[in-house]
């Protein structure tokens, strides 16, 4: 409907464009899209000097490359992938999705997620968005992670479950917390009722969130899913904070 009345504009800066739901060239060039070579676990670009320790058996033609960080502190999830680093344009796009009720970028985000998740989407069984606590969900009127999950589902045909994984208590907002505080903040916050265990048992689950910072939230979810018998838990997000921000996985 929107298309009929409003001229197409850039989803970030609102400059006029030929098509709806796109970014203009200048905004596009201000996004740090994450490109290979990546650490197979964290999904972060491997620095040149760290010519990847070739651990594990070669995948399809290429060895798994795992960063020193992931080897030193392996996360609970198996692999994470992100579309881009959390720069100013991405920050604005995520923020408008989260708080602004602006959904014109969703189709674009779905395409980006499908590309970023190509390493594991083929053998993913089920998509689960990171849940919000109920009151927070009501405040925002929707769960931005669920919107992303449904968008990805539309593109891939993969099923989504938004109800089984629950955030059963409010956690303080993660912003401004130290890594340790974040970890404590989310420990025990997520549950999966026993009646839902068959959904994930022996399955490859894909967790979707908007932003990945320390990874403590998705790790808490992954722990719950693996306890319920999930074979693999991968993580796909729009944006992630890199080491430059002083944040780490
Ligand atoms: Zn623009």
Tab-separated table of N, CA and C in Angstrom, residues 11-177:
chain	number	residue	atom	x	y	z
A	11	UNK	N	16.370	3.951	2.861
A	11	UNK	CA	15.848	3.569	4.177
A	11	UNK	C	16.651	4.207	5.310
A	12	UNK	N	17.816	4.749	4.990
A	12	UNK	CA	18.603	5.414	6.033
A	12	UNK	C	18.446	6.933	6.002
A	13	UNK	N	18.794	7.560	4.873
A	13	UNK	CA	18.849	9.033	4.846
A	13	UNK	C	17.657	9.676	4.144
A	14	UNK	N	16.766	8.850	3.576
A	14	UNK	CA	15.559	9.327	2.909
A	14	UNK	C	15.817	10.116	1.619
A	15	UNK	N	16.993	9.952	1.044
A	15	UNK	CA	17.243	10.543	-0.289
A	15	UNK	C	16.363	9.801	-1.293
A	16	UNK	N	15.841	10.525	-2.303
A	16	UNK	CA	14.974	9.871	-3.298
A	16	UNK	C	15.719	8.767	-4.057
A	17	UNK	N	15.023	7.660	-4.299
A	17	UNK	CA	15.614	6.527	-5.025
A	17	UNK	C	14.612	6.013	-6.050
A	18	UNK	N	15.087	5.119	-6.916
A	18	UNK	CA	14.207	4.557	-7.938
A	18	UNK	C	13.298	3.468	-7.373
A	19	UNK	N	13.771	2.791	-6.298
A	19	UNK	CA	13.023	1.658	-5.761
A	19	UNK	C	12.789	1.798	-4.266
A	20	UNK	N	11.739	1.154	-3.779
A	20	UNK	CA	11.481	1.131	-2.337
A	20	UNK	C	12.424	0.169	-1.625
A	21	UNK	N	12.656	0.421	-0.353
A	21	UNK	CA	13.369	-0.532	0.492
A	21	UNK	C	14.828	-0.708	0.153
A	22	UNK	N	15.463	0.332	-0.333
A	22	UNK	CA	16.881	0.234	-0.697
A	22	UNK	C	17.690	1.306	0.027
A	23	UNK	N	18.995	1.156	-0.053
A	23	UNK	CA	19.906	2.177	0.467
A	23	UNK	C	20.504	2.935	-0.713
A	24	UNK	N	20.762	4.233	-0.519
A	24	UNK	CA	21.441	4.986	-1.571
A	24	UNK	C	22.929	4.611	-1.563
A	25	UNK	N	23.636	4.964	-2.625
A	25	UNK	CA	25.047	4.617	-2.751
A	25	UNK	C	25.902	5.095	-1.580
A	26	UNK	N	25.808	6.380	-1.234
A	26	UNK	CA	26.638	6.883	-0.129
A	26	UNK	C	26.371	6.151	1.193
A	27	UNK	N	25.101	5.854	1.507
A	27	UNK	CA	24.813	5.143	2.766
A	27	UNK	C	25.374	3.724	2.695
A	28	UNK	N	25.188	3.103	1.540
A	28	UNK	CA	25.688	1.742	1.330
A	28	UNK	C	27.190	1.686	1.618
A	29	UNK	N	27.899	2.684	1.108
A	29	UNK	CA	29.363	2.666	1.249
A	29	UNK	C	29.803	2.928	2.681
A	30	UNK	N	28.877	3.397	3.520
A	30	UNK	CA	29.234	3.633	4.925
A	30	UNK	C	28.962	2.430	5.812
A	31	UNK	N	28.521	1.323	5.220
A	31	UNK	CA	28.300	0.104	6.008
A	31	UNK	C	29.508	-0.812	5.852
A	32	UNK	N	30.023	-1.275	6.974
A	32	UNK	CA	31.143	-2.225	6.944
A	32	UNK	C	30.599	-3.638	6.854
A	33	UNK	N	30.315	-4.085	5.643
A	33	UNK	CA	29.850	-5.459	5.476
A	33	UNK	C	30.993	-6.407	5.827
A	34	UNK	N	30.657	-7.480	6.518
A	34	UNK	CA	31.684	-8.426	6.936
A	34	UNK	C	31.939	-9.420	5.804
A	35	UNK	N	33.195	-9.524	5.403
A	35	UNK	CA	33.544	-10.375	4.267
A	35	UNK	C	34.642	-11.353	4.667
A	36	UNK	N	34.693	-12.525	4.013
A	36	UNK	CA	35.734	-13.508	4.300
A	36	UNK	C	37.118	-12.936	4.016
A	37	UNK	N	38.164	-13.522	4.606
A	37	UNK	CA	38.157	-14.735	5.433
A	37	UNK	C	37.660	-14.468	6.856
A	38	UNK	N	36.813	-15.383	7.339
A	38	UNK	CA	36.218	-15.242	8.660
A	38	UNK	C	36.665	-16.366	9.576
A	39	UNK	N	36.633	-16.076	10.862
A	39	UNK	CA	36.753	-17.149	11.843
A	39	UNK	C	35.477	-17.972	11.715
A	40	UNK	N	35.604	-19.290	11.597
A	40	UNK	CA	34.436	-20.133	11.376
A	40	UNK	C	33.482	-20.136	12.570
A	41	UNK	N	34.010	-19.833	13.751
A	41	UNK	CA	33.171	-19.839	14.954
A	41	UNK	C	32.549	-18.469	15.211
A	42	UNK	N	33.377	-17.462	15.353
A	42	UNK	CA	32.853	-16.139	15.723
A	42	UNK	C	32.279	-15.394	14.522
A	43	UNK	N	32.706	-15.747	13.336
A	43	UNK	CA	32.250	-15.035	12.149
A	43	UNK	C	32.897	-13.676	11.983
A	44	UNK	N	33.890	-13.380	12.796
A	44	UNK	CA	34.597	-12.106	12.669
A	44	UNK	C	35.703	-12.243	11.636
A	45	UNK	N	35.993	-11.157	10.930
A	45	UNK	CA	37.071	-11.219	9.944
A	45	UNK	C	38.382	-11.594	10.635
A	46	UNK	N	39.140	-12.453	9.978
A	46	UNK	CA	40.433	-12.840	10.542
A	46	UNK	C	41.456	-11.785	10.166
A	47	UNK	N	42.203	-11.319	11.137
A	47	UNK	CA	43.259	-10.353	10.812
A	47	UNK	C	44.327	-11.025	9.959
A	48	UNK	N	44.971	-10.229	9.130
A	48	UNK	CA	45.944	-10.807	8.201
A	48	UNK	C	47.062	-11.538	8.914
A	49	UNK	N	47.490	-10.948	10.019
A	49	UNK	CA	48.640	-11.554	10.703
A	49	UNK	C	48.299	-12.892	11.344
A	50	UNK	N	46.984	-13.097	11.537
A	50	UNK	CA	46.576	-14.331	12.190
A	50	UNK	C	46.168	-15.339	11.130
A	51	UNK	N	47.119	-15.833	10.387
A	51	UNK	CA	46.772	-16.738	9.294
A	51	UNK	C	46.235	-18.049	9.835
A	52	UNK	N	45.074	-17.924	10.412
A	52	UNK	CA	44.236	-19.045	10.826
A	52	UNK	C	44.913	-20.368	11.143
A	53	UNK	N	44.659	-20.819	12.317
A	53	UNK	CA	45.084	-22.168	12.660
A	53	UNK	C	44.117	-23.120	11.976
A	54	UNK	N	44.639	-24.000	11.165
A	54	UNK	CA	43.762	-24.930	10.460
A	54	UNK	C	43.420	-26.096	11.374
A	55	UNK	N	42.352	-25.935	12.092
A	55	UNK	CA	41.947	-27.006	12.992
A	55	UNK	C	40.832	-27.781	12.334
A	56	UNK	N	40.723	-28.990	12.689
A	56	UNK	CA	39.601	-29.788	12.209
A	56	UNK	C	39.742	-30.178	10.758
A	57	UNK	N	38.859	-31.049	10.336
A	57	UNK	CA	38.930	-31.553	8.969
A	57	UNK	C	38.484	-30.493	7.976
A	58	UNK	N	39.035	-30.525	6.779
A	58	UNK	CA	38.610	-29.563	5.771
A	58	UNK	C	37.118	-29.719	5.494
A	59	UNK	N	36.450	-28.614	5.288
A	59	UNK	CA	35.026	-28.643	4.941
A	59	UNK	C	34.914	-28.971	3.479
A	60	UNK	N	34.110	-28.214	2.748
A	60	UNK	CA	34.102	-28.414	1.303
A	60	UNK	C	35.320	-27.686	0.739
A	61	UNK	N	36.363	-28.287	0.555
A	61	UNK	CA	37.554	-27.714	-0.093
A	61	UNK	C	38.379	-26.749	0.745
A	62	UNK	N	37.814	-26.191	1.776
A	62	UNK	CA	38.627	-25.257	2.539
A	62	UNK	C	38.665	-25.652	4.008
A	63	UNK	N	39.818	-25.460	4.646
A	63	UNK	CA	39.922	-25.845	6.040
A	63	UNK	C	39.132	-24.882	6.927
A	64	UNK	N	38.711	-25.360	8.075
A	64	UNK	CA	38.041	-24.477	9.033
A	64	UNK	C	39.089	-23.570	9.637
A	65	UNK	N	38.767	-22.294	9.674
A	65	UNK	CA	39.695	-21.351	10.268
A	65	UNK	C	39.075	-20.831	11.554
A	66	UNK	N	39.812	-20.977	12.602
A	66	UNK	CA	39.275	-20.574	13.898
A	66	UNK	C	40.228	-19.588	14.554
A	67	UNK	N	39.682	-18.454	14.966
A	67	UNK	CA	40.514	-17.402	15.544
A	67	UNK	C	41.029	-17.803	16.928
A	68	UNK	N	42.090	-17.147	17.329
A	68	UNK	CA	42.677	-17.408	18.647
A	68	UNK	C	41.643	-17.154	19.748
A	69	UNK	N	40.835	-16.122	19.536
A	69	UNK	CA	39.813	-15.760	20.517
A	69	UNK	C	38.823	-16.906	20.737
A	70	UNK	N	38.367	-17.497	19.640
A	70	UNK	CA	37.377	-18.572	19.740
A	70	UNK	C	38.000	-19.842	20.318
A	71	UNK	N	39.282	-20.036	20.044
A	71	UNK	CA	39.955	-21.215	20.603
A	71	UNK	C	40.149	-21.052	22.108
A	72	UNK	N	40.475	-19.815	22.508
A	72	UNK	CA	40.739	-19.564	23.924
A	72	UNK	C	39.453	-19.614	24.743
A	73	UNK	N	38.375	-19.087	24.161
A	73	UNK	CA	37.114	-19.054	24.899
A	73	UNK	C	35.975	-19.479	23.992
A	74	UNK	N	35.851	-20.786	23.756
A	74	UNK	CA	34.813	-21.246	22.825
A	74	UNK	C	33.417	-20.910	23.341
A	75	UNK	N	32.594	-20.327	22.491
A	75	UNK	CA	31.224	-20.020	22.911
A	75	UNK	C	30.374	-21.288	22.965
A	76	UNK	N	29.169	-21.187	23.525
A	76	UNK	CA	28.270	-22.337	23.592
A	76	UNK	C	27.676	-22.618	22.202
A	77	UNK	N	27.364	-21.551	21.463
A	77	UNK	CA	26.830	-21.761	20.112
A	77	UNK	C	27.943	-22.273	19.199
A	78	UNK	N	27.565	-22.787	18.029
A	78	UNK	CA	28.559	-23.370	17.128
A	78	UNK	C	29.200	-22.344	16.209
A	79	UNK	N	28.349	-21.566	15.530
A	79	UNK	CA	28.879	-20.566	14.612
A	79	UNK	C	28.010	-19.314	14.649
A	80	UNK	N	28.623	-18.180	14.505
A	80	UNK	CA	27.870	-16.935	14.399
A	80	UNK	C	28.253	-16.246	13.102
A	81	UNK	N	27.261	-15.622	12.477
A	81	UNK	CA	27.525	-14.822	11.288
A	81	UNK	C	26.752	-13.519	11.414
A	82	UNK	N	27.366	-12.465	10.909
A	82	UNK	CA	26.721	-11.172	10.968
A	82	UNK	C	26.823	-10.472	9.629
A	83	UNK	N	25.831	-9.673	9.315
A	83	UNK	CA	25.833	-8.942	8.058
A	83	UNK	C	26.940	-7.894	8.049
A	84	UNK	N	27.009	-7.096	9.114
A	84	UNK	CA	27.935	-5.964	9.106
A	84	UNK	C	28.385	-5.623	10.514
A	85	UNK	N	29.391	-4.781	10.585
A	85	UNK	CA	29.801	-4.261	11.883
A	85	UNK	C	28.806	-3.186	12.322
A	86	UNK	N	28.805	-2.907	13.602
A	86	UNK	CA	27.826	-1.991	14.183
A	86	UNK	C	28.291	-0.545	14.042
A	87	UNK	N	28.369	-0.062	12.812
A	87	UNK	CA	28.772	1.319	12.564
A	87	UNK	C	27.573	2.249	12.634
A	88	UNK	N	27.757	3.519	12.264
A	88	UNK	CA	26.674	4.491	12.480
A	88	UNK	C	25.430	4.210	11.644
A	89	UNK	N	25.602	3.805	10.371
A	89	UNK	CA	24.428	3.535	9.544
A	89	UNK	C	23.688	2.297	10.056
A	90	UNK	N	24.443	1.229	10.384
A	90	UNK	CA	23.802	0.013	10.901
A	90	UNK	C	23.098	0.298	12.220
A	91	UNK	N	23.740	1.108	13.045
A	91	UNK	CA	23.153	1.450	14.343
A	91	UNK	C	21.785	2.113	14.138
A	92	UNK	N	21.743	3.017	13.183
A	92	UNK	CA	20.488	3.719	12.897
A	92	UNK	C	19.433	2.769	12.330
A	93	UNK	N	19.855	1.885	11.433
A	93	UNK	CA	18.897	0.943	10.824
A	93	UNK	C	18.315	0.002	11.878
A	94	UNK	N	19.191	-0.504	12.755
A	94	UNK	CA	18.733	-1.412	13.805
A	94	UNK	C	17.815	-0.663	14.770
A	95	UNK	N	18.202	0.551	15.089
A	95	UNK	CA	17.421	1.348	16.030
A	95	UNK	C	16.025	1.643	15.476
A	96	UNK	N	15.945	1.952	14.189
A	96	UNK	CA	14.632	2.281	13.637
A	96	UNK	C	13.755	1.037	13.519
A	97	UNK	N	14.394	-0.115	13.358
A	97	UNK	CA	13.633	-1.366	13.336
A	97	UNK	C	13.093	-1.666	14.730
A	98	UNK	N	13.919	-1.346	15.726
A	98	UNK	CA	13.611	-1.708	17.105
A	98	UNK	C	12.586	-0.768	17.731
A	99	UNK	N	12.792	0.492	17.548
A	99	UNK	CA	11.949	1.451	18.265
A	99	UNK	C	11.055	2.283	17.368
A	100	UNK	N	11.323	2.295	16.088
A	100	UNK	CA	10.651	3.274	15.242
A	100	UNK	C	9.473	2.756	14.459
A	101	UNK	N	9.169	1.440	14.588
A	101	UNK	CA	8.064	0.921	13.812
A	101	UNK	C	8.286	1.066	12.317
A	102	UNK	N	9.524	1.172	11.925
A	102	UNK	CA	9.793	1.351	10.503
A	102	UNK	C	10.198	0.017	9.909
A	103	UNK	N	9.407	-0.451	8.980
A	103	UNK	CA	9.659	-1.793	8.464
A	103	UNK	C	10.047	-1.792	6.999
A	104	UNK	N	10.269	-0.621	6.435
A	104	UNK	CA	10.539	-0.591	4.991
A	104	UNK	C	11.883	-1.227	4.643
A	105	UNK	N	12.766	-1.386	5.639
A	105	UNK	CA	14.055	-1.997	5.366
A	105	UNK	C	14.054	-3.513	5.506
A	106	UNK	N	12.923	-4.073	5.956
A	106	UNK	CA	12.906	-5.502	6.303
A	106	UNK	C	13.305	-6.437	5.159
A	107	UNK	N	12.789	-6.173	3.968
A	107	UNK	CA	13.100	-7.056	2.841
A	107	UNK	C	14.600	-7.026	2.554
A	108	UNK	N	15.168	-5.837	2.663
A	108	UNK	CA	16.608	-5.684	2.451
A	108	UNK	C	17.385	-6.464	3.524
A	109	UNK	N	16.950	-6.342	4.779
A	109	UNK	CA	17.620	-7.059	5.869
A	109	UNK	C	17.531	-8.574	5.652
A	110	UNK	N	16.379	-9.026	5.157
A	110	UNK	CA	16.196	-10.449	4.898
A	110	UNK	C	17.185	-10.961	3.861
A	111	UNK	N	17.386	-10.173	2.822
A	111	UNK	CA	18.357	-10.574	1.789
A	111	UNK	C	19.765	-10.624	2.362
A	112	UNK	N	20.082	-9.630	3.174
A	112	UNK	CA	21.414	-9.590	3.796
A	112	UNK	C	21.638	-10.797	4.714
A	113	UNK	N	20.608	-11.119	5.492
A	113	UNK	CA	20.744	-12.250	6.429
A	113	UNK	C	20.945	-13.557	5.663
A	114	UNK	N	20.217	-13.704	4.577
A	114	UNK	CA	20.329	-14.940	3.792
A	114	UNK	C	21.750	-15.098	3.251
A	115	UNK	N	22.317	-13.993	2.812
A	115	UNK	CA	23.698	-14.038	2.312
A	115	UNK	C	24.687	-14.348	3.432
A	116	UNK	N	24.534	-13.646	4.540
A	116	UNK	CA	25.476	-13.803	5.657
A	116	UNK	C	25.402	-15.206	6.263
A	117	UNK	N	24.217	-15.849	6.153
A	117	UNK	CA	24.042	-17.154	6.786
A	117	UNK	C	24.257	-18.320	5.839
A	118	UNK	N	24.841	-18.049	4.667
A	118	UNK	CA	24.916	-19.102	3.635
A	118	UNK	C	25.699	-20.329	4.086
A	119	UNK	N	26.607	-20.170	5.067
A	119	UNK	CA	27.388	-21.325	5.529
A	119	UNK	C	26.533	-22.381	6.228
A	120	UNK	N	25.427	-21.963	6.817
A	120	UNK	CA	24.655	-22.964	7.571
A	120	UNK	C	23.157	-23.025	7.239
A	121	UNK	N	22.660	-22.121	6.403
A	121	UNK	CA	21.207	-22.120	6.149
A	121	UNK	C	20.729	-23.403	5.468
A	122	UNK	N	21.588	-23.997	4.630
A	122	UNK	CA	21.185	-25.198	3.907
A	122	UNK	C	20.814	-26.354	4.816
A	123	UNK	N	21.502	-26.478	5.934
A	123	UNK	CA	21.120	-27.587	6.817
A	123	UNK	C	20.622	-27.095	8.180
A	124	UNK	N	19.962	-25.951	8.155
A	124	UNK	CA	19.239	-25.486	9.346
A	124	UNK	C	17.849	-26.109	9.329
A	125	UNK	N	17.361	-26.537	10.515
A	125	UNK	CA	16.025	-27.133	10.593
A	125	UNK	C	14.964	-26.149	11.065
A	126	UNK	N	15.367	-25.249	11.967
A	126	UNK	CA	14.366	-24.383	12.592
A	126	UNK	C	14.988	-23.042	12.974
A	127	UNK	N	14.250	-21.965	12.719
A	127	UNK	CA	14.697	-20.627	13.106
A	127	UNK	C	13.987	-20.213	14.387
A	128	UNK	N	14.755	-19.696	15.338
A	128	UNK	CA	14.153	-19.173	16.566
A	128	UNK	C	14.717	-17.785	16.855
A	129	UNK	N	13.847	-16.779	16.952
A	129	UNK	CA	14.341	-15.452	17.322
A	129	UNK	C	14.649	-15.393	18.815
A	130	UNK	N	15.637	-14.593	19.196
A	130	UNK	CA	15.897	-14.379	20.623
A	130	UNK	C	14.671	-13.658	21.194
A	131	UNK	N	14.035	-14.246	22.207
A	131	UNK	CA	12.779	-13.658	22.698
A	131	UNK	C	13.004	-12.417	23.563
A	132	UNK	N	11.981	-11.585	23.593
A	132	UNK	CA	11.954	-10.448	24.509
A	132	UNK	C	11.118	-10.850	25.711
A	133	UNK	N	11.323	-10.153	26.808
A	133	UNK	CA	10.408	-10.359	27.933
A	133	UNK	C	9.094	-9.692	27.577
A	134	UNK	N	8.010	-10.286	28.076
A	134	UNK	CA	6.689	-9.872	27.644
A	134	UNK	C	6.433	-8.370	27.722
A	135	UNK	N	6.756	-7.782	28.863
A	135	UNK	CA	6.440	-6.362	29.000
A	135	UNK	C	7.241	-5.526	28.022
A	136	UNK	N	8.483	-5.953	27.796
A	136	UNK	CA	9.295	-5.197	26.855
A	136	UNK	C	8.750	-5.357	25.439
A	137	UNK	N	8.247	-6.557	25.170
A	137	UNK	CA	7.635	-6.802	23.862
A	137	UNK	C	6.456	-5.857	23.670
A	138	UNK	N	5.658	-5.716	24.710
A	138	UNK	CA	4.497	-4.843	24.589
A	138	UNK	C	4.912	-3.392	24.415
A	139	UNK	N	5.959	-3.018	25.119
A	139	UNK	CA	6.437	-1.644	24.983
A	139	UNK	C	6.775	-1.336	23.538
A	140	UNK	N	7.410	-2.250	22.921
A	140	UNK	CA	7.835	-1.991	21.542
A	140	UNK	C	6.813	-2.457	20.533
A	141	UNK	N	5.814	-3.157	21.040
A	141	UNK	CA	4.720	-3.661	20.212
A	141	UNK	C	5.136	-4.813	19.308
A	142	UNK	N	6.379	-5.054	19.148
A	142	UNK	CA	6.778	-6.228	18.378
A	142	UNK	C	8.215	-6.587	18.744
A	143	UNK	N	8.577	-7.800	18.388
A	143	UNK	CA	9.937	-8.265	18.639
A	143	UNK	C	10.724	-8.147	17.338
A	144	UNK	N	11.707	-7.282	17.343
A	144	UNK	CA	12.451	-7.035	16.100
A	144	UNK	C	13.168	-8.292	15.607
A	145	UNK	N	13.574	-9.149	16.532
A	145	UNK	CA	14.246	-10.384	16.125
A	145	UNK	C	13.272	-11.330	15.435
A	146	UNK	N	12.018	-11.320	15.911
A	146	UNK	CA	10.997	-12.158	15.272
A	146	UNK	C	10.694	-11.644	13.868
A	147	UNK	N	10.666	-10.339	13.709
A	147	UNK	CA	10.445	-9.773	12.366
A	147	UNK	C	11.532	-10.244	11.411
A	148	UNK	N	12.770	-10.214	11.894
A	148	UNK	CA	13.895	-10.659	11.053
A	148	UNK	C	13.773	-12.151	10.762
A	149	UNK	N	13.371	-12.927	11.774
A	149	UNK	CA	13.238	-14.373	11.599
A	149	UNK	C	12.183	-14.694	10.540
A	150	UNK	N	11.048	-14.010	10.605
A	150	UNK	CA	9.985	-14.270	9.623
A	150	UNK	C	10.414	-13.842	8.218
A	151	UNK	N	11.154	-12.765	8.155
A	151	UNK	CA	11.637	-12.297	6.856
A	151	UNK	C	12.574	-13.336	6.236
A	152	UNK	N	13.464	-13.888	7.070
A	152	UNK	CA	14.393	-14.903	6.580
A	152	UNK	C	13.634	-16.176	6.195
A	153	UNK	N	12.617	-16.485	6.963
A	153	UNK	CA	11.798	-17.663	6.682
A	153	UNK	C	11.106	-17.529	5.319
A	154	UNK	N	10.615	-16.323	5.036
A	154	UNK	CA	9.966	-16.072	3.746
A	154	UNK	C	10.910	-16.392	2.596
A	155	UNK	N	12.172	-16.057	2.786
A	155	UNK	CA	13.148	-16.231	1.712
A	155	UNK	C	13.631	-17.665	1.588
A	156	UNK	N	13.705	-18.375	2.726
A	156	UNK	CA	14.337	-19.697	2.717
A	156	UNK	C	13.332	-20.843	2.814
A	157	UNK	N	12.119	-20.534	3.262
A	157	UNK	CA	11.139	-21.586	3.468
A	157	UNK	C	11.336	-22.342	4.777
A	158	UNK	N	12.303	-21.907	5.588
A	158	UNK	CA	12.540	-22.587	6.863
A	158	UNK	C	11.462	-22.206	7.881
A	159	UNK	N	11.065	-23.166	8.728
A	159	UNK	CA	10.052	-22.839	9.734
A	159	UNK	C	10.622	-21.950	10.852
A	160	UNK	N	9.732	-21.176	11.471
A	160	UNK	CA	10.103	-20.308	12.588
A	160	UNK	C	9.274	-20.704	13.795
A	161	UNK	N	9.880	-20.720	14.954
A	161	UNK	CA	9.107	-20.871	16.188
A	161	UNK	C	9.428	-19.713	17.113
A	162	UNK	N	8.397	-18.933	17.457
A	162	UNK	CA	8.627	-17.753	18.298
A	162	UNK	C	8.148	-17.949	19.727
A	163	UNK	N	7.545	-19.117	20.028
A	163	UNK	CA	6.928	-19.266	21.339
A	163	UNK	C	7.675	-20.179	22.296
A	164	UNK	N	8.378	-21.172	21.745
A	164	UNK	CA	8.935	-22.203	22.618
A	164	UNK	C	10.032	-21.659	23.524
A	165	UNK	N	10.938	-20.904	22.958
A	165	UNK	CA	12.021	-20.334	23.757
A	165	UNK	C	11.484	-19.078	24.435
A	166	UNK	N	11.584	-19.063	25.756
A	166	UNK	CA	10.987	-17.962	26.515
A	166	UNK	C	12.027	-17.199	27.302
A	167	UNK	N	11.819	-15.905	27.377
A	167	UNK	CA	12.589	-15.106	28.335
A	167	UNK	C	11.644	-14.918	29.499
A	168	UNK	N	11.915	-15.617	30.591
A	168	UNK	CA	10.884	-15.659	31.624
A	168	UNK	C	11.113	-14.659	32.737
A	169	UNK	N	12.134	-13.864	32.581
A	169	UNK	CA	12.218	-12.728	33.492
A	169	UNK	C	12.877	-11.585	32.747
A	170	UNK	N	12.596	-10.392	33.214
A	170	UNK	CA	13.181	-9.224	32.572
A	170	UNK	C	14.661	-9.191	32.901
A	171	UNK	N	15.448	-8.859	31.935
A	171	UNK	CA	16.862	-8.640	32.207
A	171	UNK	C	17.095	-7.153	32.029
A	172	UNK	N	18.012	-6.648	32.804
A	172	UNK	CA	18.334	-5.230	32.623
A	172	UNK	C	18.828	-5.047	31.199
A	173	UNK	N	18.669	-3.869	30.692
A	173	UNK	CA	19.198	-3.646	29.355
A	173	UNK	C	20.705	-3.887	29.402
A	174	UNK	N	21.219	-4.502	28.336
A	174	UNK	CA	22.625	-4.905	28.322
A	174	UNK	C	23.570	-3.730	28.088
A	175	UNK	N	22.975	-2.626	27.649
A	175	UNK	CA	23.814	-1.473	27.308
A	175	UNK	C	24.550	-0.960	28.534
A	176	UNK	N	25.835	-0.773	28.380
A	176	UNK	CA	26.625	-0.186	29.456
A	176	UNK	C	27.104	-1.186	30.494
A	177	UNK	N	26.711	-2.457	30.365
A	177	UNK	CA	27.173	-3.454	31.322
A	177	UNK	C	28.507	-4.045	30.869
